[in-house]
């Protein structure tokens, strides 16, 4: 199948020979979203309105702080905090929620508590990443159905982390025919478990190397096994 714009990131991730191509896609999406957020776009009214409303999760706020554009971050933080202070003052003035009666339902949260809870779950960068990642997942199944070369690439990959294995396992049922799904699951299970066992064997050898009996033995592929194990268990490793 001829490569198209929406297939390029998927092919690039599977060509990278990483422990989880989908983690690789998310890593690239995150980098692109950070660059977009801290680029000239932060001066655009539409984007500022969205960052004012959604804010950033603690993880992405730390990444934004590591960028060189402190003025851009300060401008976004300033207008976001202005909105937050205004909203929270209005909600705080309403006071706590009324207590439920003896036989009523549990006492509802105060409006300001619900506001804070929603704010904690909201992030401009997470939302931007999630929207694009859904398209990448759809592209994987589109390519699985249409591209024999991609199916071979999938089958020869190093597998996936547990989190993305679960996403592929679940999503495939609604994206593929019964016959296609059966073939897909067989390939998915094979690369996933082979990849998990390979990395776990490397971790075991890493542990053995701290035993004096194996002091003079080669490290083989175990030196970065802990980092790769973290990825396999569904956590992006950051050096």
mmCIF file of N, CA and C in Angstrom, residues 92-185:
data_model
loop_
_atom_site.group_PDB
_atom_site.id
_atom_site.type_symbol
_atom_site.label_atom_id
_atom_site.label_comp_id
_atom_site.label_asym_id
_atom_site.label_seq_id
_atom_site.Cartn_x
_atom_site.Cartn_y
_atom_site.Cartn_z
ATOM 1 N N UNK A 92 -16.937 29.621 45.237
ATOM 2 C CA UNK A 92 -16.725 29.658 46.686
ATOM 3 C C UNK A 92 -17.817 30.468 47.381
ATOM 4 N N UNK A 93 -18.313 31.494 46.684
ATOM 5 C CA UNK A 93 -19.365 32.333 47.264
ATOM 6 C C UNK A 93 -20.671 31.563 47.450
ATOM 7 N N UNK A 94 -20.835 30.467 46.718
ATOM 8 C CA UNK A 94 -22.042 29.650 46.845
ATOM 9 C C UNK A 94 -22.007 28.778 48.083
ATOM 10 N N UNK A 95 -20.818 28.611 48.667
ATOM 11 C CA UNK A 95 -20.696 27.826 49.885
ATOM 12 C C UNK A 95 -20.770 26.328 49.638
ATOM 13 N N UNK A 96 -20.743 25.527 50.707
ATOM 14 C CA UNK A 96 -20.792 24.066 50.571
ATOM 15 C C UNK A 96 -22.165 23.590 50.122
ATOM 16 N N UNK A 97 -22.209 22.370 49.639
ATOM 17 C CA UNK A 97 -23.477 21.771 49.213
ATOM 18 C C UNK A 97 -24.343 21.479 50.431
ATOM 19 N N UNK A 98 -25.649 21.486 50.227
ATOM 20 C CA UNK A 98 -26.568 21.174 51.318
ATOM 21 C C UNK A 98 -26.445 19.712 51.702
ATOM 22 N N UNK A 99 -26.541 19.431 52.981
ATOM 23 C CA UNK A 99 -26.452 18.052 53.456
ATOM 24 C C UNK A 99 -27.700 17.280 53.049
ATOM 25 N N UNK A 100 -27.483 16.024 52.706
ATOM 26 C CA UNK A 100 -28.626 15.174 52.354
ATOM 27 C C UNK A 100 -29.408 14.829 53.603
ATOM 28 N N UNK A 101 -30.689 14.550 53.408
ATOM 29 C CA UNK A 101 -31.521 14.145 54.530
ATOM 30 C C UNK A 101 -31.124 12.775 55.055
ATOM 31 N N UNK A 102 -31.743 12.358 56.140
ATOM 32 C CA UNK A 102 -31.402 11.094 56.798
ATOM 33 C C UNK A 102 -31.536 9.918 55.851
ATOM 34 N N UNK A 103 -32.577 9.930 55.030
ATOM 35 C CA UNK A 103 -32.814 8.820 54.123
ATOM 36 C C UNK A 103 -32.493 9.180 52.665
ATOM 37 N N UNK A 104 -31.880 10.319 52.488
ATOM 38 C CA UNK A 104 -31.551 10.758 51.143
ATOM 39 C C UNK A 104 -30.252 10.162 50.653
ATOM 40 N N UNK A 105 -29.894 10.561 49.473
ATOM 41 C CA UNK A 105 -28.633 10.093 48.897
ATOM 42 C C UNK A 105 -27.484 10.768 49.619
ATOM 43 N N UNK A 106 -26.264 10.335 49.321
ATOM 44 C CA UNK A 106 -25.098 10.928 49.956
ATOM 45 C C UNK A 106 -24.995 12.402 49.600
ATOM 46 N N UNK A 107 -24.391 13.154 50.467
ATOM 47 C CA UNK A 107 -24.266 14.593 50.271
ATOM 48 C C UNK A 107 -23.465 14.895 49.011
ATOM 49 N N UNK A 108 -23.984 15.705 48.109
ATOM 50 C CA UNK A 108 -23.234 16.025 46.891
ATOM 51 C C UNK A 108 -22.043 16.917 47.205
ATOM 52 N N UNK A 109 -21.103 16.936 46.281
ATOM 53 C CA UNK A 109 -19.955 17.817 46.442
ATOM 54 C C UNK A 109 -20.383 19.273 46.304
ATOM 55 N N UNK A 110 -19.642 20.128 46.969
ATOM 56 C CA UNK A 110 -19.817 21.556 46.732
ATOM 57 C C UNK A 110 -19.403 21.866 45.296
ATOM 58 N N UNK A 111 -20.037 22.836 44.642
ATOM 59 C CA UNK A 111 -19.677 23.169 43.256
ATOM 60 C C UNK A 111 -18.185 23.426 43.071
ATOM 61 N N UNK A 112 -17.568 24.047 44.068
ATOM 62 C CA UNK A 112 -16.146 24.355 43.928
ATOM 63 C C UNK A 112 -15.296 23.086 43.961
ATOM 64 N N UNK A 113 -15.751 22.086 44.692
ATOM 65 C CA UNK A 113 -15.022 20.806 44.740
ATOM 66 C C UNK A 113 -15.113 20.105 43.388
ATOM 67 N N UNK A 114 -16.304 20.091 42.785
ATOM 68 C CA UNK A 114 -16.462 19.506 41.449
ATOM 69 C C UNK A 114 -15.598 20.248 40.430
ATOM 70 N N UNK A 115 -15.527 21.549 40.564
ATOM 71 C CA UNK A 115 -14.717 22.360 39.652
ATOM 72 C C UNK A 115 -13.248 21.946 39.739
ATOM 73 N N UNK A 116 -12.748 21.790 40.961
ATOM 74 C CA UNK A 116 -11.347 21.406 41.167
ATOM 75 C C UNK A 116 -11.098 19.996 40.648
ATOM 76 N N UNK A 117 -12.049 19.080 40.915
ATOM 77 C CA UNK A 117 -11.903 17.706 40.424
ATOM 78 C C UNK A 117 -11.796 17.685 38.899
ATOM 79 N N UNK A 118 -12.660 18.433 38.234
ATOM 80 C CA UNK A 118 -12.631 18.484 36.770
ATOM 81 C C UNK A 118 -11.354 19.138 36.260
ATOM 82 N N UNK A 119 -10.879 20.139 36.970
ATOM 83 C CA UNK A 119 -9.662 20.828 36.568
ATOM 84 C C UNK A 119 -8.458 19.887 36.652
ATOM 85 N N UNK A 120 -8.447 19.011 37.656
ATOM 86 C CA UNK A 120 -7.351 18.067 37.834
ATOM 87 C C UNK A 120 -7.300 17.030 36.706
ATOM 88 N N UNK A 121 -8.443 16.778 36.077
ATOM 89 C CA UNK A 121 -8.508 15.786 34.998
ATOM 90 C C UNK A 121 -8.301 16.418 33.620
ATOM 91 N N UNK A 122 -8.149 17.722 33.591
ATOM 92 C CA UNK A 122 -8.127 18.442 32.324
ATOM 93 C C UNK A 122 -6.712 18.858 31.943
ATOM 94 N N UNK A 123 -6.374 18.697 30.644
ATOM 95 C CA UNK A 123 -5.048 19.097 30.168
ATOM 96 C C UNK A 123 -5.105 19.339 28.665
ATOM 97 N N UNK A 124 -4.684 20.515 28.247
ATOM 98 C CA UNK A 124 -4.686 20.871 26.826
ATOM 99 C C UNK A 124 -3.837 19.898 26.014
ATOM 100 N N UNK A 125 -2.662 19.544 26.527
ATOM 101 C CA UNK A 125 -1.746 18.676 25.783
ATOM 102 C C UNK A 125 -2.257 17.244 25.755
ATOM 103 N N UNK A 126 -2.748 16.737 26.881
ATOM 104 C CA UNK A 126 -3.319 15.381 26.906
ATOM 105 C C UNK A 126 -4.454 15.266 25.895
ATOM 106 N N UNK A 127 -5.320 16.274 25.846
ATOM 107 C CA UNK A 127 -6.441 16.232 24.916
ATOM 108 C C UNK A 127 -5.986 16.242 23.468
ATOM 109 N N UNK A 128 -4.985 17.058 23.180
ATOM 110 C CA UNK A 128 -4.451 17.121 21.816
ATOM 111 C C UNK A 128 -3.830 15.785 21.419
ATOM 112 N N UNK A 129 -3.099 15.161 22.345
ATOM 113 C CA UNK A 129 -2.484 13.857 22.086
ATOM 114 C C UNK A 129 -3.540 12.774 21.897
ATOM 115 N N UNK A 130 -4.526 12.758 22.783
ATOM 116 C CA UNK A 130 -5.542 11.701 22.743
ATOM 117 C C UNK A 130 -6.323 11.719 21.437
ATOM 118 N N UNK A 131 -6.670 12.912 20.964
ATOM 119 C CA UNK A 131 -7.426 13.021 19.709
ATOM 120 C C UNK A 131 -6.647 12.437 18.539
ATOM 121 N N UNK A 132 -5.357 12.711 18.479
ATOM 122 C CA UNK A 132 -4.542 12.206 17.375
ATOM 123 C C UNK A 132 -4.242 10.715 17.547
ATOM 124 N N UNK A 133 -4.070 10.264 18.792
ATOM 125 C CA UNK A 133 -3.730 8.866 19.031
ATOM 126 C C UNK A 133 -4.862 7.942 18.583
ATOM 127 N N UNK A 134 -6.102 8.375 18.768
ATOM 128 C CA UNK A 134 -7.251 7.584 18.308
ATOM 129 C C UNK A 134 -7.158 7.358 16.806
ATOM 130 N N UNK A 135 -6.724 8.374 16.069
ATOM 131 C CA UNK A 135 -6.564 8.232 14.624
ATOM 132 C C UNK A 135 -5.444 7.242 14.289
ATOM 133 N N UNK A 136 -4.384 7.262 15.068
ATOM 134 C CA UNK A 136 -3.279 6.330 14.832
ATOM 135 C C UNK A 136 -3.735 4.884 15.049
ATOM 136 N N UNK A 137 -4.531 4.673 16.092
ATOM 137 C CA UNK A 137 -5.045 3.324 16.358
ATOM 138 C C UNK A 137 -5.928 2.873 15.192
ATOM 139 N N UNK A 138 -6.793 3.756 14.725
ATOM 140 C CA UNK A 138 -7.626 3.431 13.563
ATOM 141 C C UNK A 138 -6.765 3.097 12.348
ATOM 142 N N UNK A 139 -5.664 3.830 12.189
ATOM 143 C CA UNK A 139 -4.769 3.611 11.052
ATOM 144 C C UNK A 139 -4.107 2.242 11.130
ATOM 145 N N UNK A 140 -3.749 1.808 12.331
ATOM 146 C CA UNK A 140 -3.147 0.483 12.501
ATOM 147 C C UNK A 140 -4.086 -0.592 11.952
ATOM 148 N N UNK A 141 -5.364 -0.505 12.285
ATOM 149 C CA UNK A 141 -6.308 -1.528 11.829
ATOM 150 C C UNK A 141 -6.633 -1.375 10.344
ATOM 151 N N UNK A 142 -6.633 -0.150 9.862
ATOM 152 C CA UNK A 142 -6.819 0.065 8.422
ATOM 153 C C UNK A 142 -5.666 -0.581 7.652
ATOM 154 N N UNK A 143 -4.448 -0.393 8.130
ATOM 155 C CA UNK A 143 -3.284 -0.956 7.463
ATOM 156 C C UNK A 143 -3.253 -2.478 7.604
ATOM 157 N N UNK A 144 -3.707 -2.970 8.740
ATOM 158 C CA UNK A 144 -3.760 -4.425 8.927
ATOM 159 C C UNK A 144 -4.674 -5.069 7.880
ATOM 160 N N UNK A 145 -5.778 -4.408 7.571
ATOM 161 C CA UNK A 145 -6.737 -4.946 6.601
ATOM 162 C C UNK A 145 -6.243 -4.806 5.163
ATOM 163 N N UNK A 146 -5.506 -3.737 4.881
ATOM 164 C CA UNK A 146 -5.201 -3.390 3.490
ATOM 165 C C UNK A 146 -3.757 -3.656 3.064
ATOM 166 N N UNK A 147 -2.831 -3.795 4.021
ATOM 167 C CA UNK A 147 -1.411 -3.772 3.687
ATOM 168 C C UNK A 147 -0.697 -5.031 4.197
ATOM 169 N N UNK A 148 -0.399 -5.954 3.287
ATOM 170 C CA UNK A 148 0.285 -7.196 3.661
ATOM 171 C C UNK A 148 1.672 -6.916 4.219
ATOM 172 N N UNK A 149 2.343 -5.898 3.678
ATOM 173 C CA UNK A 149 3.681 -5.547 4.158
ATOM 174 C C UNK A 149 3.631 -5.078 5.609
ATOM 175 N N UNK A 150 2.584 -4.328 5.958
ATOM 176 C CA UNK A 150 2.444 -3.880 7.343
ATOM 177 C C UNK A 150 2.169 -5.059 8.272
ATOM 178 N N UNK A 151 1.371 -6.017 7.845
ATOM 179 C CA UNK A 151 1.104 -7.187 8.672
ATOM 180 C C UNK A 151 2.401 -7.933 8.987
ATOM 181 N N UNK A 152 3.286 -8.004 8.008
ATOM 182 C CA UNK A 152 4.591 -8.639 8.237
ATOM 183 C C UNK A 152 5.431 -7.815 9.215
ATOM 184 N N UNK A 153 5.372 -6.509 9.060
ATOM 185 C CA UNK A 153 6.110 -5.611 9.951
ATOM 186 C C UNK A 153 5.591 -5.733 11.385
ATOM 187 N N UNK A 154 4.286 -5.820 11.525
ATOM 188 C CA UNK A 154 3.644 -6.000 12.831
ATOM 189 C C UNK A 154 4.107 -7.308 13.464
ATOM 190 N N UNK A 155 4.108 -8.372 12.669
ATOM 191 C CA UNK A 155 4.448 -9.702 13.184
ATOM 192 C C UNK A 155 5.926 -9.831 13.548
ATOM 193 N N UNK A 156 6.772 -8.965 12.989
ATOM 194 C CA UNK A 156 8.205 -9.034 13.292
ATOM 195 C C UNK A 156 8.643 -7.965 14.289
ATOM 196 N N UNK A 157 7.680 -7.252 14.873
ATOM 197 C CA UNK A 157 8.002 -6.199 15.842
ATOM 198 C C UNK A 157 8.433 -6.820 17.173
ATOM 199 N N UNK A 158 8.891 -5.976 18.077
ATOM 200 C CA UNK A 158 9.324 -6.435 19.395
ATOM 201 C C UNK A 158 8.178 -6.495 20.394
ATOM 202 N N UNK A 159 6.965 -6.289 19.905
ATOM 203 C CA UNK A 159 5.803 -6.390 20.783
ATOM 204 C C UNK A 159 5.345 -5.040 21.293
ATOM 205 N N UNK A 160 4.601 -5.057 22.416
ATOM 206 C CA UNK A 160 3.974 -3.855 22.941
ATOM 207 C C UNK A 160 4.033 -3.866 24.467
ATOM 208 N N UNK A 161 3.778 -2.701 25.035
ATOM 209 C CA UNK A 161 3.624 -2.655 26.490
ATOM 210 C C UNK A 161 2.256 -3.241 26.851
ATOM 211 N N UNK A 162 2.055 -3.529 28.121
ATOM 212 C CA UNK A 162 0.798 -4.157 28.552
ATOM 213 C C UNK A 162 -0.404 -3.247 28.280
ATOM 214 N N UNK A 163 -0.235 -1.952 28.479
ATOM 215 C CA UNK A 163 -1.335 -1.012 28.296
ATOM 216 C C UNK A 163 -1.795 -0.995 26.844
ATOM 217 N N UNK A 164 -0.862 -0.878 25.915
ATOM 218 C CA UNK A 164 -1.232 -0.791 24.503
ATOM 219 C C UNK A 164 -1.617 -2.144 23.925
ATOM 220 N N UNK A 165 -1.092 -3.207 24.500
ATOM 221 C CA UNK A 165 -1.579 -4.541 24.135
ATOM 222 C C UNK A 165 -3.081 -4.630 24.411
ATOM 223 N N UNK A 166 -3.484 -4.125 25.576
ATOM 224 C CA UNK A 166 -4.903 -4.144 25.945
ATOM 225 C C UNK A 166 -5.753 -3.307 25.007
ATOM 226 N N UNK A 167 -5.244 -2.142 24.604
ATOM 227 C CA UNK A 167 -5.991 -1.278 23.681
ATOM 228 C C UNK A 167 -6.178 -1.971 22.337
ATOM 229 N N UNK A 168 -5.106 -2.568 21.824
ATOM 230 C CA UNK A 168 -5.203 -3.265 20.538
ATOM 231 C C UNK A 168 -6.140 -4.465 20.634
ATOM 232 N N UNK A 169 -6.036 -5.211 21.720
ATOM 233 C CA UNK A 169 -6.870 -6.400 21.914
ATOM 234 C C UNK A 169 -8.354 -6.017 21.910
ATOM 235 N N UNK A 170 -8.675 -4.956 22.640
ATOM 236 C CA UNK A 170 -10.073 -4.530 22.773
ATOM 237 C C UNK A 170 -10.596 -3.876 21.493
ATOM 238 N N UNK A 171 -9.815 -2.958 20.915
ATOM 239 C CA UNK A 171 -10.288 -2.171 19.781
ATOM 240 C C UNK A 171 -10.441 -3.008 18.518
ATOM 241 N N UNK A 172 -9.575 -3.996 18.367
ATOM 242 C CA UNK A 172 -9.609 -4.814 17.161
ATOM 243 C C UNK A 172 -10.935 -5.511 16.928
ATOM 244 N N UNK A 173 -11.629 -5.834 17.999
ATOM 245 C CA UNK A 173 -12.893 -6.564 17.871
ATOM 246 C C UNK A 173 -13.949 -5.755 17.125
ATOM 247 N N UNK A 174 -13.903 -4.440 17.267
ATOM 248 C CA UNK A 174 -14.888 -3.588 16.590
ATOM 249 C C UNK A 174 -14.381 -3.059 15.252
ATOM 250 N N UNK A 175 -13.109 -3.255 14.964
ATOM 251 C CA UNK A 175 -12.526 -2.713 13.735
ATOM 252 C C UNK A 175 -12.331 -3.768 12.650
ATOM 253 N N UNK A 176 -12.300 -5.034 13.035
ATOM 254 C CA UNK A 176 -11.985 -6.102 12.095
ATOM 255 C C UNK A 176 -13.122 -7.107 12.006
ATOM 256 N N UNK A 177 -13.180 -7.815 10.897
ATOM 257 C CA UNK A 177 -14.134 -8.915 10.780
ATOM 258 C C UNK A 177 -13.704 -10.043 11.733
ATOM 259 N N UNK A 178 -14.588 -10.993 11.931
ATOM 260 C CA UNK A 178 -14.290 -12.098 12.845
ATOM 261 C C UNK A 178 -13.029 -12.840 12.422
ATOM 262 N N UNK A 179 -12.906 -13.099 11.131
ATOM 263 C CA UNK A 179 -11.732 -13.808 10.624
ATOM 264 C C UNK A 179 -10.470 -12.958 10.755
ATOM 265 N N UNK A 180 -10.577 -11.684 10.408
ATOM 266 C CA UNK A 180 -9.428 -10.783 10.524
ATOM 267 C C UNK A 180 -9.004 -10.627 11.982
ATOM 268 N N UNK A 181 -9.994 -10.531 12.875
ATOM 269 C CA UNK A 181 -9.686 -10.354 14.295
ATOM 270 C C UNK A 181 -8.965 -11.574 14.856
ATOM 271 N N UNK A 182 -9.387 -12.758 14.461
ATOM 272 C CA UNK A 182 -8.730 -13.976 14.921
ATOM 273 C C UNK A 182 -7.269 -14.010 14.492
ATOM 274 N N UNK A 183 -7.030 -13.636 13.235
ATOM 275 C CA UNK A 183 -5.655 -13.596 12.720
ATOM 276 C C UNK A 183 -4.839 -12.526 13.448
ATOM 277 N N UNK A 184 -5.486 -11.385 13.695
ATOM 278 C CA UNK A 184 -4.804 -10.288 14.377
ATOM 279 C C UNK A 184 -4.421 -10.680 15.802
ATOM 280 N N UNK A 185 -5.338 -11.286 16.533
ATOM 281 C CA UNK A 185 -5.068 -11.681 17.919
ATOM 282 C C UNK A 185 -3.930 -12.695 17.995
#
